[in-house]
Coordinates of C-alpha atoms in Angstrom, one line a residue:
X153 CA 21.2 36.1 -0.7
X154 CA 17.9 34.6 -1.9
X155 CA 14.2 35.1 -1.4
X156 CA 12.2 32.7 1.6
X157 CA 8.5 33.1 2.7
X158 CA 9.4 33.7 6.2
X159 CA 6.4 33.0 9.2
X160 CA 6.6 35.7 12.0
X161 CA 4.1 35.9 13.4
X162 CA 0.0 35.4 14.0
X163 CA -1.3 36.8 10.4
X164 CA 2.4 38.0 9.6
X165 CA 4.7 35.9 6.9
X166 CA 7.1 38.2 4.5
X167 CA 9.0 37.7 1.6
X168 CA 12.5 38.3 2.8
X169 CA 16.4 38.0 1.7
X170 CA 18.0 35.7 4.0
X171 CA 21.4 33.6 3.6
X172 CA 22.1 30.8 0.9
X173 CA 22.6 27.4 2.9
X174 CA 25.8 25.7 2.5
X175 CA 25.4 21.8 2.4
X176 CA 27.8 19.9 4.0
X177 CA 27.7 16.5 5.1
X178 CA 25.1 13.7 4.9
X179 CA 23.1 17.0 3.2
X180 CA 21.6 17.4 0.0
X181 CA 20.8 21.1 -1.6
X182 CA 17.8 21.2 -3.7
X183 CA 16.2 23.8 -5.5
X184 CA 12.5 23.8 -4.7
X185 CA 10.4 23.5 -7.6
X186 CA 6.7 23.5 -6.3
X187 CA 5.4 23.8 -2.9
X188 CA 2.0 23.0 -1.7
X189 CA 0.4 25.6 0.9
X190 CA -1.0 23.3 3.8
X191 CA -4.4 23.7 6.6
X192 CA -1.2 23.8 9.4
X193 CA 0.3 26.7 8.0
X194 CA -2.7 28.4 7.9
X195 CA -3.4 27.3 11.5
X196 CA -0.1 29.1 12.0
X197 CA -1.4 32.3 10.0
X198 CA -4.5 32.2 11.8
X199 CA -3.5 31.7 15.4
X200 CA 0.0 30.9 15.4
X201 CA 1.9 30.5 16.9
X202 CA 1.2 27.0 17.5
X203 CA 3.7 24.6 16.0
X204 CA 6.2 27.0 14.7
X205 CA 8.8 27.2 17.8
X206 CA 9.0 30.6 19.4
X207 CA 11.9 29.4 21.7
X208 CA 14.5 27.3 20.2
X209 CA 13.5 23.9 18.9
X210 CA 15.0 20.7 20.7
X211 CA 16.7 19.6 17.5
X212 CA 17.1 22.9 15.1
X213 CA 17.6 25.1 17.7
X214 CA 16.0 27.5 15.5
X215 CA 12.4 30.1 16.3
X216 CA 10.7 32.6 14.4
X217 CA 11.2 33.8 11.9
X218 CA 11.3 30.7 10.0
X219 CA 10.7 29.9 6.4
X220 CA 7.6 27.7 5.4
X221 CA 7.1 25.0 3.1
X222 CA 6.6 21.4 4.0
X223 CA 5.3 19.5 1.1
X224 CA 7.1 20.3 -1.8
X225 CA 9.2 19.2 -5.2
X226 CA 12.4 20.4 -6.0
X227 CA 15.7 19.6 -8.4
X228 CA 19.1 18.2 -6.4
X229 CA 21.7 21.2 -7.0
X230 CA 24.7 19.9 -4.3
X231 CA 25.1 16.7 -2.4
X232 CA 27.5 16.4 0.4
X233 CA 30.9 14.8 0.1
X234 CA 29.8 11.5 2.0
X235 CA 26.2 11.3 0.0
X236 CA 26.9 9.2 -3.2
X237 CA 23.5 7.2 -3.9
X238 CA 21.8 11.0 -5.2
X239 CA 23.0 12.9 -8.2
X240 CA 23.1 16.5 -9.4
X241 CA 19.6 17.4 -11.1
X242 CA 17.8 14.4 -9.8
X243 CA 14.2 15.6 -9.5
X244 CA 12.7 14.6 -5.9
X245 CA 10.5 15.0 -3.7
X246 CA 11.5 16.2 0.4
X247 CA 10.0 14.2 3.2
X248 CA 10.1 16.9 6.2
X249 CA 10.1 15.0 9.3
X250 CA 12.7 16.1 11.3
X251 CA 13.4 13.6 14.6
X252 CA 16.3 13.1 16.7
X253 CA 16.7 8.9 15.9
X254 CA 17.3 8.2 19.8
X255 CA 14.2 8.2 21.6
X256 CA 12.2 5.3 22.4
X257 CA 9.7 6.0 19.3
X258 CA 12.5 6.6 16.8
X259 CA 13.9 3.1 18.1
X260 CA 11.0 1.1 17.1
X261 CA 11.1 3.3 13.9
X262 CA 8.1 5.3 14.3
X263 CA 10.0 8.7 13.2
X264 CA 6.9 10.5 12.9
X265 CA 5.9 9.8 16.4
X266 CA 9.7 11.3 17.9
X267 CA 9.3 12.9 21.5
X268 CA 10.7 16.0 19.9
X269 CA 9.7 16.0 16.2
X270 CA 9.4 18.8 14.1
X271 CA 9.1 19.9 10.3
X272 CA 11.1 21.3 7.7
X273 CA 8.8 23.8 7.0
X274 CA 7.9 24.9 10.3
X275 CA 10.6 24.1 12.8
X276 CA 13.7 25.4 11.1
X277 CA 16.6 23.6 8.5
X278 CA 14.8 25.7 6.0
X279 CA 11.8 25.0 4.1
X280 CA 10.3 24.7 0.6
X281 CA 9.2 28.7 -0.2
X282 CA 12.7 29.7 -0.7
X283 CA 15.1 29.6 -3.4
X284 CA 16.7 27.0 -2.3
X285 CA 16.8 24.9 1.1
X286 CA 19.5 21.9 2.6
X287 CA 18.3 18.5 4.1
X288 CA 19.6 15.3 5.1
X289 CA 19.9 12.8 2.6
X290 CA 16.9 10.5 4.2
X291 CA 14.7 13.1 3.3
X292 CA 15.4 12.8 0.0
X293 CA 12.9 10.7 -2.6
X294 CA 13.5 10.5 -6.5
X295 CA 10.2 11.2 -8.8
X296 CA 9.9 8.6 -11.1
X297 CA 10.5 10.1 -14.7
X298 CA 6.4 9.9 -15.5
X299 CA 5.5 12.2 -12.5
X300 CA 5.8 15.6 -13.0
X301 CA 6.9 18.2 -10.7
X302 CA 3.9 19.8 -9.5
X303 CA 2.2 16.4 -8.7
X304 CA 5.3 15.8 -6.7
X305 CA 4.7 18.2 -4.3
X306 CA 1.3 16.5 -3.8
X307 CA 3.8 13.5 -2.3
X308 CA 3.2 14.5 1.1
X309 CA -0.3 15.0 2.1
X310 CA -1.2 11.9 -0.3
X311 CA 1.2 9.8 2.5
X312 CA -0.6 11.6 5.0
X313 CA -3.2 9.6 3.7
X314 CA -1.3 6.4 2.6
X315 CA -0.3 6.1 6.3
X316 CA -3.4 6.7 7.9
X317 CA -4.7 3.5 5.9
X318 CA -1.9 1.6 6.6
X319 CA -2.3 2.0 10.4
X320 CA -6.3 1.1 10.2
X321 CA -7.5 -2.5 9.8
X322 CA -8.8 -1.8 6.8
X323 CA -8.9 -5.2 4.8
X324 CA -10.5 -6.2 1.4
X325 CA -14.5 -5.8 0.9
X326 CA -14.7 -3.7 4.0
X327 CA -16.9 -0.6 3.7
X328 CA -15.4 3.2 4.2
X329 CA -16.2 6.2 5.5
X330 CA -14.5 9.1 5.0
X331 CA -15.6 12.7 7.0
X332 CA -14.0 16.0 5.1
X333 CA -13.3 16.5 1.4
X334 CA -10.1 18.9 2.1
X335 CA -7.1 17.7 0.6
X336 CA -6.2 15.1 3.1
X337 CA -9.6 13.3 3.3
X338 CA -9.3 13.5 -0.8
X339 CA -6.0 11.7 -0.3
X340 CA -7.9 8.9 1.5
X341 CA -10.3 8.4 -1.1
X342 CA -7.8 8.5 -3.7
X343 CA -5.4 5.9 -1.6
X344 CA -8.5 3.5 -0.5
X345 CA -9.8 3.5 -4.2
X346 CA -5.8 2.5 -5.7
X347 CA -5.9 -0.2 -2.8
X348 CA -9.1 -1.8 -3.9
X349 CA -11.7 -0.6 -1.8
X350 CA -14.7 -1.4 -3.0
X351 CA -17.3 0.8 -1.0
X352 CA -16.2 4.1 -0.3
X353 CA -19.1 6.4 1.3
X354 CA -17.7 10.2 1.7
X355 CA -19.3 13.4 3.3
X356 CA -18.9 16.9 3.3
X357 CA -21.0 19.9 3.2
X358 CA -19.2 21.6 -0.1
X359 CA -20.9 21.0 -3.0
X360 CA -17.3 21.6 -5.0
X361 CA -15.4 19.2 -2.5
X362 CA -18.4 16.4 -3.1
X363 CA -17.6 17.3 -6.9
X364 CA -14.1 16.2 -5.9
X365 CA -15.0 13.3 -3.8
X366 CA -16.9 11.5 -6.8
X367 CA -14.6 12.5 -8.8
X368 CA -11.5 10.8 -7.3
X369 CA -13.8 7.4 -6.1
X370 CA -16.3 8.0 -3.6
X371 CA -19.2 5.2 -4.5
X372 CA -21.7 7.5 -2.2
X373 CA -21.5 11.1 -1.1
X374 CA -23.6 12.4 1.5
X375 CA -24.4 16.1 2.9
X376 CA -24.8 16.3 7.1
X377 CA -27.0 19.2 6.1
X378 CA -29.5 17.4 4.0
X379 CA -28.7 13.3 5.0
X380 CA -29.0 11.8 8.1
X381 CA -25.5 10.1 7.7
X382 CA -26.0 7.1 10.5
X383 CA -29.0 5.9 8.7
X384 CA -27.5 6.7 5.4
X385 CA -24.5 4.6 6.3
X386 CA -25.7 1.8 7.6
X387 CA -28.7 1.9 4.8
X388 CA -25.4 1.5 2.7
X389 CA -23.6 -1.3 4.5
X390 CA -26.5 -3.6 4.6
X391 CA -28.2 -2.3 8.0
X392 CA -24.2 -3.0 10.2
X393 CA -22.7 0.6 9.5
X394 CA -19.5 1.0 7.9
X395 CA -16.0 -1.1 8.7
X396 CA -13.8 1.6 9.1
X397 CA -13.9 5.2 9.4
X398 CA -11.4 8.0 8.6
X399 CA -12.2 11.5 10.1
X400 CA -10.4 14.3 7.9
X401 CA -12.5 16.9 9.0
X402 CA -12.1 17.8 13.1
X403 CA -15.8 18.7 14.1
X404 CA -17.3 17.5 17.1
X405 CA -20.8 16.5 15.2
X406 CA -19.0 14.6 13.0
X407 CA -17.0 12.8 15.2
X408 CA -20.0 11.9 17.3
X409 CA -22.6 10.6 13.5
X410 CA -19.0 8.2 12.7
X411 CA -19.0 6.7 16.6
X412 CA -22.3 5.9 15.5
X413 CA -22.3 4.9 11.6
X414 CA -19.3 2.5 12.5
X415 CA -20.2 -1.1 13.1
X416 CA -19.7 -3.1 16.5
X417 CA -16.1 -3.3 16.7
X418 CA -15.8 -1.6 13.8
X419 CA -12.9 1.5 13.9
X420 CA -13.1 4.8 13.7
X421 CA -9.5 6.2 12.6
X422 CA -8.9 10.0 13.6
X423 CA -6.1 12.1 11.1
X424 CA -7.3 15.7 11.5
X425 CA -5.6 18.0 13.9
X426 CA -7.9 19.2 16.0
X427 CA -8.2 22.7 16.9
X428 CA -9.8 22.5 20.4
X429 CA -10.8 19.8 22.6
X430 CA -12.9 17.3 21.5
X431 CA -15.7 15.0 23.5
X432 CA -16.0 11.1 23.1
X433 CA -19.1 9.7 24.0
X434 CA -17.8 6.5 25.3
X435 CA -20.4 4.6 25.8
X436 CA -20.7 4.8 21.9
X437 CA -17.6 2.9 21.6
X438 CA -17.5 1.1 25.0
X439 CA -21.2 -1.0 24.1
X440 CA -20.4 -1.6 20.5
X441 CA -16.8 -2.4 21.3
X442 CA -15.6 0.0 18.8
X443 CA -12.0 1.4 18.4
X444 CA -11.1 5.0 17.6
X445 CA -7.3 5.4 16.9
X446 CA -5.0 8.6 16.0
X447 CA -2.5 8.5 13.1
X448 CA 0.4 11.4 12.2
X449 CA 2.0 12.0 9.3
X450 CA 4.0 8.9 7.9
X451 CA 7.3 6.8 8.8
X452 CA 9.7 5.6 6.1
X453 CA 8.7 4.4 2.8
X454 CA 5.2 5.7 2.7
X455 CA 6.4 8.4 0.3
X456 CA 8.2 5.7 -2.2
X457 CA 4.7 3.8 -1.8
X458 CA 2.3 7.0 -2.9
X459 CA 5.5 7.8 -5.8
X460 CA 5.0 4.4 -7.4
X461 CA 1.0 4.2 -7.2
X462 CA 1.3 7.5 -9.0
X463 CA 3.5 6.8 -11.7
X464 CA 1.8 3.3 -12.0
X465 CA -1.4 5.3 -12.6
X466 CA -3.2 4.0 -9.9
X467 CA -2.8 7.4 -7.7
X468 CA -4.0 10.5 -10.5
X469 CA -4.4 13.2 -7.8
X470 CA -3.5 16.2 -10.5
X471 CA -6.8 17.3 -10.2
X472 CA -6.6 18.7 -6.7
X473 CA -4.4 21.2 -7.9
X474 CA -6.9 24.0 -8.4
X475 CA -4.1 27.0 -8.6
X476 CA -0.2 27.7 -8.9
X477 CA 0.8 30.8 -7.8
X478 CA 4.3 32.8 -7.8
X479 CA 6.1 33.6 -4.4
X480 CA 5.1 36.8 -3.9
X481 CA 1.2 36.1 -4.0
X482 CA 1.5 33.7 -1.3
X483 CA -0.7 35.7 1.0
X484 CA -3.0 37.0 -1.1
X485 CA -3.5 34.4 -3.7
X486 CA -2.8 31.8 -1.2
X487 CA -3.5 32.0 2.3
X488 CA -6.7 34.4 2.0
X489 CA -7.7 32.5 -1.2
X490 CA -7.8 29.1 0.7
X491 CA -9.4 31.0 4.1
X492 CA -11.8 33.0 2.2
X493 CA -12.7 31.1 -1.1
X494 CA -12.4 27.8 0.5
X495 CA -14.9 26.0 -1.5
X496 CA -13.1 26.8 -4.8
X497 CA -10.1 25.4 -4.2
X498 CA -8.5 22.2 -2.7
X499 CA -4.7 22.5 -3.5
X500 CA -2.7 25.8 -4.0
X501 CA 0.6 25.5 -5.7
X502 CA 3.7 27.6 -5.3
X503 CA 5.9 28.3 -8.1
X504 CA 9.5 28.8 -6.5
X505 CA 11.7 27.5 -9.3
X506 CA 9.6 26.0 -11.7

């Protein structure tokens, strides 16, 4: 048997004993090392829930209870029989999509965009809060020797980030916005600055998360409590407004002061998961032909991208790590920590197997 931070339920996750996983083929066993506590699981905590199947998932065939843990570091401890290119006691880092590879989306190898995607994590096949978890071998990405194993777990939401650039039209000397200073809007500005962006304008309302955005690159931070942030941005970007935008943050004020702080045809690029409906004022977008796109997670290679820029140097995102924790504190160290002393803290670790 061995200990798994199980999700149960709407404000209900347990340490239990469950069953070791065997690892058979095309599989990998890893012993997870240090996993990051995400804003979806505590969507799930909070309202769940939401993503985590209650009836079987299409793929996993697994529902609640499940064990949590999507972004996370760990040590290889069994490969399968047919899985020769990964060795015992590599240290890596788990990519989490789960997708079926035969839907129209997986055919033009957009992976993260499957009709019936899912997480490790979240959806079943384990996850990272337990002793010890089985994936397939493409989930599977070595951390360079220079990289240690806590900023590994950071590999995830920094290709959150990494993709959501990608996807934008982002191109050199534009000018950036960036809504939201929680770890994935960080991410951005720690990805646009290693990509050579040379005007990155953030905003928040945190004084500890603008702390953050200077801190990791932001050229101007601005309060939507104190600045009016359309003048303030297009003050900044020479009277035009900004380039491109990236909204990390999921507020309908926000979304409506980057619709208008983003240039004629200028784009606005949305990564947060919103929690209710949200309004576009199209004529915002329609008379200054502007663009507003959605992004998800990442497709193959982004994490091999963020792994180098890190052990490069040109990625430092240890900093975002404001607290490691052992498994059984996840709730109240963890979860209620990041709900209730949100402004302290921008990354929680846990500890499984350190």
């Amino acid at each position: 048997m061995m200990k798994a931070v199980r999700f149960h339920g709407k404000g209900d996750i347990r340490l239990d004993d469950i069953e070791v996983p065997t690892c058979g083929k095309g599989q990998v066993k890893v012993k997870p090392a240090y996993v990051g506590i995400c804003g979806t699981d505590l969507h799930e905590y909070l309202g769940g829930a939401n993503l985590i199947p209650t009836t079987p998932h299409p793929i996993t065939k697994e529902k609640i209870p499940l064990t949590l843990g999507h972004e996370f570091s760990g040590v290889v401890e069994e490969v399968g029989d047919d899985v020769t290119d990964v060795k015992m006691g590599q240290r890596v880092s788990v990519q989490p999509i789960i997708y079926d590879g035969t839907c129209g989306a997986c055919r033009d190898g957009l992976i993260n965009c499957c009709d019936n995607n899912g997480f490790i994590g979240l959806s079943g096949w384990g996850g990272g809060l337990s002793e010890h978890v089985v994936v397939p071998r493409a989930a599977i990405y070595e951390i360079p020797d220079s990289v240690s194993m806590k900023v590994g777990a950071l590999t995830e939401p920094l290709s959150v980030a990494w993709h959501s650039i990608d996807i934008s039209p982002l191109k050199k000397g534009d000018k950036v916005l960036v809504l939201g200073g929680g770890p994935i809007g960080l991410g951005v500005i720690q990805c646009l600055k290693a990509r050579g962006a040379e005007t990155i304008i953030a905003s928040d309302v945190s004084p500890r998360r603008k702390e953050f955005m200077k801190h990791f690159g932001a050229h101007h931070v601005l309060d939507p409590t104190q600045d009016d942030i359309v003048a303030r941005v297009r003050e900044i970007c020479g009277g035009v407004g900004a380039d491109v935008g990236f909204d990390a943050a999921g507020v309908q004020v926000g979304l409506d002061q980057a619709l208008k702080a983003i240039r004629a045809q200028g784009t606005l690029v949305n990564i947060a998961v919103w929690e209710k409906p949200a309004q576009l004022q199209m004529n915002d977008i329609v008379f200054r032909e502007r663009k507003y796109i959605g992004t998800t997670t990442f497709v193959a290679g982004d994490f091999r991208h963020v792994l180098d820029a890190i052990a490069s140097g040109s990625l430092q995102p240890e900093p975002m790590i404001t607290r490691v924790i052992k498994m059984d504190e996840v709730e109240e160290k963890g979860f209620k920590a990041l709900l209730e002393e949100k402004d302290k803290h921008v990354k929680i670790l846990v500890e499984v197997n350190p």
